[in-house]
Short mmCIF file of C-alpha atoms and ligand atoms in Angstrom, two decimals:
data_model
loop_
_atom_site.label_atom_id
_atom_site.label_comp_id
_atom_site.label_asym_id
_atom_site.label_seq_id
_atom_site.Cartn_x
_atom_site.Cartn_y
_atom_site.Cartn_z
CA MET A 1 97.20 -83.42 -123.16
CA GLU A 2 98.90 -85.99 -125.90
CA LYS A 3 98.75 -87.22 -129.00
CA PHE A 4 100.37 -90.28 -131.02
CA VAL A 5 103.32 -89.71 -134.10
CA ILE A 6 102.54 -91.86 -136.29
CA GLU A 7 104.48 -93.00 -139.11
CA GLY A 8 102.15 -94.65 -141.96
CA GLY A 9 102.54 -96.92 -144.71
CA ARG A 10 103.63 -100.06 -142.91
CA PRO A 11 101.84 -103.71 -143.24
CA LEU A 12 101.21 -105.29 -139.60
CA TYR A 13 101.83 -108.81 -139.17
CA GLY A 14 101.84 -110.50 -136.18
CA GLU A 15 99.83 -111.50 -133.05
CA ILE A 16 97.30 -109.40 -130.80
CA LYS A 17 94.94 -110.77 -127.99
CA ILE A 18 91.54 -108.91 -127.02
CA GLN A 19 90.85 -106.89 -124.04
CA SER A 20 87.77 -108.36 -122.18
CA ALA A 21 84.68 -106.30 -123.23
CA LYS A 22 84.50 -102.52 -122.01
CA ASN A 23 80.74 -102.79 -122.59
CA ALA A 24 80.59 -106.01 -120.82
CA VAL A 25 82.83 -104.61 -117.74
CA LEU A 26 80.83 -101.58 -116.95
CA PRO A 27 77.49 -103.03 -116.33
CA LEU A 28 79.35 -105.65 -114.51
CA LEU A 29 80.83 -103.03 -112.45
CA ALA A 30 77.12 -101.33 -111.59
CA ALA A 31 76.36 -105.43 -110.81
CA SER A 32 78.42 -105.65 -108.20
CA VAL A 33 76.76 -103.26 -106.23
CA LEU A 34 73.88 -105.88 -105.66
CA THR A 35 75.77 -107.82 -102.97
CA ASP A 36 77.64 -107.63 -100.04
CA GLU A 37 80.01 -110.01 -100.79
CA ARG A 38 83.40 -109.62 -103.29
CA VAL A 39 83.28 -109.94 -106.76
CA VAL A 40 86.39 -110.47 -108.89
CA ILE A 41 86.12 -109.70 -112.39
CA ARG A 42 89.60 -111.22 -114.14
CA ALA A 43 91.62 -109.54 -116.98
CA CYS A 44 89.77 -106.53 -116.68
CA PRO A 45 91.29 -103.91 -118.95
CA ARG A 46 92.63 -100.83 -117.92
CA ILE A 47 90.80 -98.02 -119.70
CA ALA A 48 89.70 -94.50 -118.96
CA ASP A 49 86.06 -95.92 -119.00
CA VAL A 50 86.74 -98.53 -115.71
CA LEU A 51 88.76 -96.53 -113.83
CA ASN A 52 85.74 -93.82 -114.01
CA MET A 53 83.39 -96.38 -112.89
CA ALA A 54 85.44 -97.69 -110.34
CA GLN A 55 85.86 -94.23 -109.03
CA ILE A 56 81.85 -94.28 -108.88
CA LEU A 57 81.99 -97.20 -106.50
CA ALA A 58 84.28 -95.84 -104.50
CA GLU A 59 82.04 -92.65 -103.91
CA LEU A 60 79.34 -94.78 -102.71
CA GLY A 61 81.38 -96.10 -100.32
CA CYS A 62 83.19 -99.86 -102.01
CA LYS A 63 86.69 -100.86 -101.85
CA ILE A 64 88.27 -101.11 -105.12
CA THR A 65 91.66 -102.60 -106.17
CA PHE A 66 93.35 -103.81 -109.46
CA ALA A 67 95.80 -106.50 -108.42
CA GLY A 68 97.88 -107.72 -111.61
CA GLU A 69 95.05 -107.82 -114.91
CA ASP A 70 91.98 -108.52 -111.98
CA LEU A 71 89.30 -106.00 -110.38
CA TYR A 72 88.52 -106.73 -106.99
CA ILE A 73 85.23 -104.65 -105.45
CA ASP A 74 84.13 -105.62 -101.77
CA SER A 75 80.99 -103.47 -101.55
CA ALA A 76 80.16 -104.85 -97.91
CA ASP A 77 80.68 -100.52 -96.78
CA ALA A 78 78.79 -99.72 -99.49
CA ALA A 79 76.43 -96.65 -98.16
CA ASN A 80 76.05 -93.53 -100.61
CA HIS A 81 73.21 -93.45 -103.02
CA GLU A 82 74.45 -90.63 -105.00
CA ILE A 83 76.74 -90.97 -108.07
CA PRO A 84 78.62 -87.54 -108.40
CA ALA A 85 77.70 -84.78 -110.69
CA ALA A 86 81.41 -84.94 -112.27
CA LEU A 87 81.69 -88.61 -112.74
CA ALA A 88 78.49 -88.66 -114.02
CA LYS A 89 78.96 -86.43 -116.50
CA GLU A 90 82.57 -88.19 -117.43
CA LEU A 91 80.14 -91.76 -118.27
CA ARG A 92 77.08 -92.27 -119.92
CA SER A 93 77.03 -95.90 -118.58
CA SER A 94 76.84 -94.35 -114.82
CA VAL A 95 72.99 -94.24 -115.72
CA PHE A 96 73.84 -98.42 -115.28
CA MET A 97 74.18 -97.64 -111.71
CA LEU A 98 70.63 -96.35 -111.16
CA GLY A 99 69.65 -99.93 -111.24
CA SER A 100 71.22 -101.58 -108.65
CA VAL A 101 71.91 -98.59 -106.33
CA LEU A 102 68.17 -98.40 -106.11
CA SER A 103 67.94 -102.48 -105.67
CA ARG A 104 70.70 -101.97 -103.01
CA PHE A 105 69.70 -98.71 -100.80
CA GLY A 106 65.76 -98.02 -102.03
CA ARG A 107 67.13 -94.43 -103.67
CA ALA A 108 69.50 -93.15 -106.19
CA ARG A 109 70.52 -89.81 -107.39
CA ILE A 110 72.73 -89.12 -110.47
CA ALA A 111 73.40 -85.99 -112.73
CA TYR A 112 72.00 -86.39 -116.37
CA PRO A 113 74.96 -88.81 -117.99
CA GLY A 114 78.03 -88.30 -120.06
CA GLY A 115 80.03 -89.99 -122.60
CA CYS A 116 80.75 -89.30 -125.82
CA ASP A 117 79.03 -86.53 -127.67
CA ILE A 118 77.57 -88.39 -130.46
CA GLY A 119 73.85 -87.59 -130.98
CA LEU A 120 70.58 -86.87 -128.12
CA ARG A 121 71.27 -90.10 -126.62
CA PRO A 122 68.62 -89.70 -124.16
CA ILE A 123 67.83 -92.26 -121.04
CA ASP A 124 63.83 -92.15 -121.21
CA LEU A 125 63.83 -95.81 -121.62
CA HIS A 126 66.24 -96.27 -118.76
CA LEU A 127 63.36 -94.13 -116.89
CA CYS A 128 60.48 -95.94 -118.31
CA GLY A 129 61.49 -99.13 -117.19
CA LEU A 130 62.59 -98.47 -113.50
CA ARG A 131 58.92 -96.47 -113.53
CA ARG A 132 56.93 -99.91 -114.73
CA LEU A 133 59.84 -101.91 -111.83
CA GLY A 134 57.96 -98.83 -108.83
CA VAL A 135 60.52 -96.54 -109.01
CA ARG A 136 59.24 -93.12 -108.33
CA ILE A 137 61.38 -90.75 -109.99
CA GLU A 138 61.66 -86.82 -109.94
CA GLU A 139 64.02 -84.97 -112.14
CA GLU A 140 65.20 -81.33 -111.06
CA GLY A 141 68.32 -79.33 -112.28
CA GLY A 142 69.86 -81.57 -113.90
CA TYR A 143 69.76 -84.37 -111.17
CA ILE A 144 67.67 -87.19 -111.41
CA ASN A 145 66.34 -88.52 -107.85
CA CYS A 146 64.60 -91.38 -107.75
CA SER A 147 63.19 -94.08 -105.08
CA CYS A 148 61.48 -97.24 -104.24
CA GLY A 149 60.61 -99.77 -101.50
CA ARG A 150 60.90 -103.05 -102.56
CA LEU A 151 61.70 -103.08 -106.52
CA ILE A 152 58.32 -105.24 -108.14
CA GLY A 153 58.71 -107.22 -111.15
CA ALA A 154 57.00 -105.85 -114.37
CA ASP A 155 56.35 -106.59 -118.01
CA VAL A 156 58.63 -103.82 -119.18
CA GLN A 157 58.39 -103.73 -123.76
CA LEU A 158 60.89 -101.28 -124.71
CA ASP A 159 60.24 -99.11 -127.90
CA PHE A 160 63.90 -100.34 -128.92
CA PRO A 161 66.26 -102.42 -127.85
CA SER A 162 68.69 -100.47 -126.59
CA VAL A 163 71.51 -101.85 -124.71
CA GLY A 164 72.02 -99.88 -121.52
CA ALA A 165 68.30 -99.52 -121.15
CA THR A 166 67.94 -103.84 -121.09
CA GLU A 167 70.91 -104.00 -118.87
CA ASN A 168 69.64 -101.78 -116.51
CA ILE A 169 66.46 -102.85 -115.97
CA MET A 170 67.78 -106.35 -115.28
CA LEU A 171 70.16 -104.75 -112.51
CA ALA A 172 66.87 -103.61 -111.07
CA ALA A 173 65.07 -106.57 -111.48
CA ALA A 174 67.52 -108.93 -110.29
CA LYS A 175 66.49 -109.12 -106.46
CA ALA A 176 63.01 -107.37 -107.34
CA GLU A 177 60.00 -108.95 -106.14
CA GLY A 178 58.96 -111.89 -108.88
CA THR A 179 59.55 -111.60 -111.93
CA THR A 180 59.90 -109.25 -115.03
CA VAL A 181 59.80 -109.96 -118.68
CA ILE A 182 62.38 -107.62 -120.85
CA ARG A 183 60.55 -107.22 -124.44
CA ASN A 184 61.71 -106.02 -127.41
CA ALA A 185 65.71 -106.87 -125.60
CA ALA A 186 69.15 -105.52 -126.67
CA LYS A 187 70.39 -108.90 -128.39
CA GLU A 188 74.03 -107.93 -127.67
CA PRO A 189 76.64 -110.36 -126.83
CA GLU A 190 77.46 -107.86 -123.92
CA ILE A 191 73.74 -108.57 -122.98
CA ALA A 192 74.36 -112.57 -122.37
CA ASP A 193 77.63 -111.88 -120.49
CA LEU A 194 75.95 -109.81 -117.92
CA GLN A 195 72.58 -112.48 -117.43
CA ASP A 196 75.69 -114.82 -117.18
CA PHE A 197 77.06 -113.28 -113.95
CA LEU A 198 74.15 -112.14 -112.79
CA ASN A 199 73.37 -115.92 -112.58
CA ARG A 200 77.19 -116.55 -111.08
CA MET A 201 75.74 -114.30 -108.44
CA GLY A 202 73.04 -117.06 -107.74
CA GLY A 203 70.23 -114.68 -109.80
CA ARG A 204 67.66 -116.33 -112.13
CA VAL A 205 68.43 -114.78 -115.65
CA SER A 206 67.14 -116.11 -119.02
CA GLY A 207 66.53 -114.95 -122.29
CA GLY A 208 69.90 -113.23 -122.76
CA GLY A 209 71.08 -112.63 -126.34
CA THR A 210 67.13 -112.91 -127.38
CA ALA A 211 64.75 -110.18 -127.65
CA THR A 212 62.66 -111.24 -124.82
CA VAL A 213 64.85 -111.47 -121.18
CA ILE A 214 63.49 -113.06 -118.16
CA VAL A 215 63.97 -111.86 -114.87
CA GLU A 216 62.98 -113.94 -111.32
CA GLY A 217 63.83 -111.25 -108.41
CA VAL A 218 65.62 -113.36 -106.20
CA ARG A 219 66.33 -112.44 -102.28
CA SER A 220 69.30 -112.06 -102.45
CA LEU A 221 73.24 -112.24 -105.10
CA HIS A 222 76.16 -112.82 -103.71
CA GLY A 223 79.99 -112.49 -104.61
CA ALA A 224 81.40 -114.07 -107.81
CA GLU A 225 84.40 -114.43 -109.91
CA TYR A 226 84.32 -113.53 -113.50
CA THR A 227 85.97 -113.26 -116.43
CA PRO A 228 84.01 -110.58 -119.03
CA LEU A 229 83.39 -111.59 -122.78
CA SER A 230 85.97 -110.28 -125.39
CA ASP A 231 85.99 -107.60 -126.86
CA ARG A 232 84.71 -107.49 -130.26
CA ILE A 233 84.49 -103.53 -131.17
CA GLU A 234 88.39 -103.89 -129.84
CA ALA A 235 88.88 -106.93 -132.13
CA GLY A 236 86.30 -105.23 -135.60
CA THR A 237 89.22 -102.42 -134.89
CA PHE A 238 92.13 -104.53 -135.38
CA LEU A 239 90.53 -106.04 -138.08
CA ILE A 240 89.81 -103.02 -139.85
CA ALA A 241 93.80 -102.10 -139.32
CA SER A 242 94.75 -104.92 -141.15
CA ALA A 243 92.61 -104.51 -143.86
CA MET A 244 93.71 -101.21 -144.01
CA CYS A 245 97.44 -101.60 -144.06
CA GLY A 246 97.84 -104.84 -145.13
CA GLY A 247 100.05 -108.25 -143.67
CA GLU A 248 98.61 -110.77 -141.61
CA LEU A 249 97.37 -110.86 -138.22
CA VAL A 250 96.01 -113.25 -135.84
CA LEU A 251 93.63 -111.83 -132.98
CA SER A 252 93.66 -114.35 -129.83
CA ASN A 253 91.14 -114.28 -127.36
CA ALA A 254 88.52 -113.21 -130.22
CA ARG A 255 85.05 -114.06 -130.94
CA ALA A 256 84.36 -114.84 -135.01
CA GLU A 257 80.50 -115.49 -134.02
CA ASN A 258 80.11 -111.68 -132.34
CA VAL A 259 81.58 -110.12 -135.64
CA SER A 260 80.43 -111.44 -137.99
CA ALA A 261 78.91 -108.70 -139.24
CA LEU A 262 82.03 -107.20 -140.33
CA LEU A 263 83.62 -110.09 -141.04
CA ASP A 264 81.14 -110.52 -144.08
CA LYS A 265 81.86 -106.89 -145.52
CA LEU A 266 85.60 -107.64 -144.80
CA ARG A 267 84.89 -110.86 -147.05
CA GLU A 268 83.16 -108.99 -149.68
CA ILE A 269 85.74 -106.47 -150.45
CA SER A 270 87.78 -109.64 -150.85
CA CYS A 271 90.16 -109.91 -147.37
CA LYS A 272 91.40 -113.59 -146.94
CA ILE A 273 89.40 -114.59 -143.07
CA HIS A 274 89.02 -117.62 -140.83
CA ALA A 275 88.38 -118.23 -137.54
CA VAL A 276 89.65 -121.21 -135.36
CA ASP A 277 88.55 -121.79 -132.00
CA ASP A 278 89.02 -118.36 -130.08
CA LYS A 279 91.12 -116.74 -133.12
CA ILE A 280 90.66 -114.92 -136.40
CA TYR A 281 92.99 -114.83 -138.56
CA ILE A 282 93.31 -111.84 -141.46
CA LYS A 283 94.74 -111.16 -144.65
CA SER A 284 94.54 -108.27 -147.40
CA GLU A 285 96.36 -107.65 -150.54
CA ARG A 286 93.39 -105.65 -151.69
CA ARG A 287 90.35 -103.89 -151.22
CA LEU A 288 87.38 -103.65 -153.58
CA SER A 289 84.82 -100.99 -151.40
CA PRO A 290 82.45 -102.72 -149.42
CA LYS A 291 79.14 -100.71 -151.10
CA LEU A 292 76.92 -100.34 -148.58
CA VAL A 293 76.76 -100.48 -144.67
CA GLU A 294 74.14 -99.76 -142.67
CA THR A 295 74.69 -99.65 -139.08
CA SER A 296 71.79 -101.31 -136.99
CA PRO A 297 71.08 -102.77 -133.55
CA TYR A 298 72.75 -106.43 -132.90
CA PRO A 299 73.76 -108.68 -135.28
CA GLY A 300 73.50 -106.30 -137.65
CA PHE A 301 76.60 -104.14 -138.06
CA PRO A 302 77.95 -101.91 -134.92
CA THR A 303 77.50 -98.48 -134.80
CA ASP A 304 80.65 -98.77 -132.40
CA LEU A 305 82.27 -99.98 -136.05
CA GLN A 306 81.10 -97.52 -138.20
CA ALA A 307 83.98 -94.98 -137.96
CA PRO A 308 86.91 -97.50 -138.51
CA ILE A 309 84.91 -98.61 -141.44
CA THR A 310 84.45 -95.45 -142.28
CA ALA A 311 87.97 -94.79 -142.88
CA LEU A 312 88.82 -97.97 -144.19
CA ALA A 313 86.04 -97.48 -147.05
CA CYS A 314 88.01 -94.08 -147.58
CA ILE A 315 91.49 -96.42 -149.53
CA CYS A 316 88.78 -98.93 -151.40
CA GLU A 317 88.70 -99.13 -155.45
CA GLY A 318 85.00 -97.79 -155.26
CA SER A 319 82.39 -96.28 -154.25
CA THR A 320 80.87 -96.26 -150.37
CA VAL A 321 77.97 -95.09 -148.34
CA VAL A 322 77.69 -95.79 -144.80
CA VAL A 323 74.21 -94.93 -143.11
CA GLU A 324 74.06 -94.28 -139.63
CA ASN A 325 71.07 -95.36 -138.01
CA LEU A 326 72.00 -94.98 -134.09
CA PHE A 327 73.21 -91.79 -133.54
CA GLU A 328 72.51 -88.79 -135.12
CA THR A 329 75.99 -86.66 -134.92
CA ARG A 330 78.45 -89.47 -135.31
CA PHE A 331 80.20 -88.56 -138.41
CA LYS A 332 82.86 -86.11 -136.60
CA HIS A 333 85.66 -88.06 -137.90
CA VAL A 334 85.02 -87.52 -141.15
CA PRO A 335 86.34 -83.81 -141.42
CA GLU A 336 89.65 -85.31 -140.03
CA LEU A 337 89.89 -88.06 -143.01
CA ILE A 338 89.04 -85.09 -145.17
CA ARG A 339 91.93 -83.60 -144.16
CA MET A 340 94.05 -86.51 -144.57
CA GLY A 341 92.30 -86.40 -148.66
CA ALA A 342 89.79 -88.38 -147.83
CA ASP A 343 86.91 -87.92 -150.70
CA ILE A 344 83.40 -88.35 -148.58
CA THR A 345 80.27 -85.96 -148.53
CA VAL A 346 77.96 -86.35 -145.40
CA ARG A 347 74.22 -85.61 -145.79
CA GLY A 348 72.29 -86.17 -142.61
CA ARG A 349 72.76 -90.24 -141.43
CA ASN A 350 74.39 -91.10 -144.89
CA ALA A 351 78.47 -90.25 -145.79
CA PHE A 352 79.52 -91.07 -149.72
CA VAL A 353 82.60 -91.86 -149.94
CA ARG A 354 84.76 -92.18 -153.28
CA GLY A 355 87.75 -94.60 -152.36
CA VAL A 356 91.54 -92.61 -153.13
CA PRO A 357 94.64 -95.07 -153.97
CA ARG A 358 95.79 -93.19 -150.26
CA LEU A 359 95.42 -90.92 -147.96
CA HIS A 360 98.17 -88.61 -146.78
CA GLY A 361 100.18 -87.70 -143.42
CA ALA A 362 98.04 -85.22 -141.56
CA ASP A 363 97.91 -83.65 -137.80
CA VAL A 364 94.07 -84.42 -136.79
CA CYS A 365 91.65 -84.20 -133.63
CA ALA A 366 90.05 -87.32 -132.36
CA GLY A 367 86.45 -85.88 -131.53
CA ASP A 368 84.70 -89.26 -129.71
CA LEU A 369 86.14 -92.76 -129.35
CA ARG A 370 86.04 -95.07 -131.77
CA GLY A 371 86.39 -91.65 -134.30
CA GLY A 372 89.66 -91.19 -132.41
CA ALA A 373 90.39 -94.81 -133.14
CA ALA A 374 89.48 -94.32 -137.18
CA LEU A 375 91.86 -91.87 -137.49
CA ALA A 376 94.67 -93.31 -135.91
CA LEU A 377 93.90 -96.81 -138.05
CA ALA A 378 93.84 -93.89 -141.11
CA ALA A 379 97.18 -92.42 -140.04
CA LEU A 380 98.69 -95.76 -139.58
CA SER A 381 97.88 -96.51 -143.30
CA ALA A 382 98.52 -93.25 -145.26
CA GLU A 383 101.86 -91.78 -146.97
CA GLY A 384 103.97 -89.49 -144.42
CA ALA A 385 103.58 -89.02 -140.73
CA SER A 386 100.23 -87.62 -138.74
CA ALA A 387 99.69 -86.66 -135.38
CA VAL A 388 96.36 -88.02 -133.41
CA THR A 389 95.82 -85.97 -130.90
CA ASP A 390 93.63 -85.97 -127.61
CA LEU A 391 94.22 -89.06 -126.89
CA ARG A 392 92.10 -89.13 -123.78
CA TYR A 393 89.29 -90.43 -126.42
CA ILE A 394 90.48 -93.44 -127.34
CA ASP A 395 92.28 -94.63 -123.79
CA ARG A 396 88.36 -94.22 -122.94
CA GLY A 397 88.29 -97.87 -124.13
CA TYR A 398 91.43 -99.49 -125.75
CA ALA A 399 93.81 -101.02 -123.10
CA GLN A 400 97.53 -100.56 -124.49
CA PHE A 401 96.29 -99.45 -128.11
CA GLU A 402 99.31 -97.88 -128.95
CA TYR A 403 101.80 -101.21 -127.25
CA LYS A 404 99.62 -103.86 -129.13
CA LEU A 405 100.40 -102.19 -132.36
CA ARG A 406 103.89 -101.47 -132.37
CA ALA A 407 104.92 -105.22 -131.13
CA VAL A 408 102.79 -106.25 -135.19
CA GLY A 409 104.88 -103.61 -136.83
CA ALA A 410 103.23 -99.92 -136.77
CA ARG A 411 105.17 -96.84 -136.10
CA ILE A 412 103.46 -94.87 -133.22
CA ARG A 413 104.06 -93.58 -130.41
CA ARG A 414 102.94 -91.17 -127.23
CA VAL A 415 103.98 -87.87 -126.92
CA ARG A 416 103.40 -85.42 -124.44
CA ILE A 417 102.15 -81.81 -126.14
C1 UD1 B 1 75.62 -98.97 -125.89
C2 UD1 B 1 77.12 -98.92 -126.45
C3 UD1 B 1 77.41 -97.75 -126.96
C4 UD1 B 1 77.13 -98.12 -128.25
C5 UD1 B 1 75.24 -98.76 -128.49
C6 UD1 B 1 74.56 -98.73 -129.41
C7 UD1 B 1 77.95 -99.50 -123.46
C8 UD1 B 1 78.77 -99.59 -121.96
N1 UD1 B 1 77.96 -98.70 -124.36
O1 UD1 B 1 75.44 -97.71 -125.51
O2 UD1 B 1 78.94 -98.39 -127.40
O3 UD1 B 1 77.32 -97.67 -129.58
O4 UD1 B 1 74.68 -99.64 -127.00
O5 UD1 B 1 75.18 -100.25 -129.69
O6 UD1 B 1 77.52 -100.76 -123.47
N2 UD1 B 1 67.92 -94.39 -126.30
C9 UD1 B 1 66.80 -93.64 -126.41
N3 UD1 B 1 66.27 -93.32 -125.11
C10 UD1 B 1 67.20 -94.30 -124.35
C11 UD1 B 1 67.89 -94.72 -124.58
C12 UD1 B 1 68.80 -95.14 -125.63
O7 UD1 B 1 66.23 -92.90 -127.53
O8 UD1 B 1 66.43 -94.38 -122.80
C13 UD1 B 1 68.76 -94.15 -127.92
C14 UD1 B 1 70.15 -93.53 -127.95
O9 UD1 B 1 69.87 -92.42 -128.72
C15 UD1 B 1 70.14 -94.46 -129.23
C16 UD1 B 1 69.50 -96.14 -129.08
O10 UD1 B 1 68.41 -96.00 -128.49
O11 UD1 B 1 70.04 -93.80 -130.79
C17 UD1 B 1 70.86 -96.77 -129.11
O12 UD1 B 1 71.05 -96.28 -127.98
P1 UD1 B 1 71.69 -97.70 -126.67
O13 UD1 B 1 71.51 -98.49 -126.95
O14 UD1 B 1 71.00 -97.45 -125.34
O15 UD1 B 1 73.15 -97.30 -126.34
P2 UD1 B 1 73.83 -97.22 -124.96
O16 UD1 B 1 73.51 -98.36 -123.91
O17 UD1 B 1 74.05 -96.01 -124.50
#
């Protein structure tokens, strides 16, 4: 077990380069099974979720090599259609493998997927969509057994714009016979990124980033090299860190248009922000409260930034209501923030935050990925020293978190317990 030891109260000055998006890379890794030619993911972040997904690919028989920042995947010898339970439990995105493994082998077996415990997170929409494409699904003893002949394109109407279900169905449909139309599709930028990658492989996908995604099935897909989209959640985390700690930050390899819901909130609380090309500049001196933050599917305020902005609201002038509409138990960071002096009451999906001038250092424990990051930000802005334990959550999504923060003046170090 490891922890961060953080001396709070230092403003952040300098530049941070944003990594490729975790949520873009994971479906690309699943897509790599759709071809037996080599796939190269450029600038692939070495985060635990990516390493676990790579491990799943290795279990299927793919050869995986990291060379510098690039990940090489050679699926020529992939032969296994079962995703081991231990890995599936580690990573919810393992469920994306269903679509591509079925497309490749005509069958797939997977244990119910895990990931951060932030609510029920069912996979009914994934399974419904796959059934529409002709997949037979049986559930037995915590496992899902799927089989199919050649997948057949279909009209799939999602009851909710699930990111993972949209991606899974795109993967299953890429080599299906005929056309698949996904209606009420998720519009997250990572969907358009998966579309671009599939098209780079010779696929015929359009509409990614809108509510209707159209996948015209092709006979085969070939290898590709690809640099994924930059990580809007990592960018958002560091923007909020800047708003909390003060100073002046520049984020490079960042896409302002993908974090506009957050930028609107930060401007509302009086941060100075401007964006040029792939850079976002932020300067903050005073923080008014954002009043209301309500998470919703893209382009709304992302649930993955709910915990960090809740931490920010703790030290704003005034009160904020934070409404979590996507995941029902995503407030595990709140009791920990309260230990640092925050004034928050949670009722159901709402957190009522009354701003205090400063938080104070404390020993706190991360309970999930983004909640863990939020606690680190709180500790960076707090008076005195803090320890944030259980870094395996933060390591799931942020590469070199403490190095990036130290380079802009934060006092944060990793200590083995
Ligand atoms: C993805 C992101 C995650 C983000 C989430 C919402 C990845 C790897 N992860 O997760 O970081 O927090 O989008 O933006 O991209 N749902 C169902 N049935 C299903 C699928 C989902 O009811 O079959 C519900 C979920 O319980 C949740 C909501 O739909 O309430 C959104 O989930 P979804 O968009 O599927 O999130 P993920 O793809 O798991």
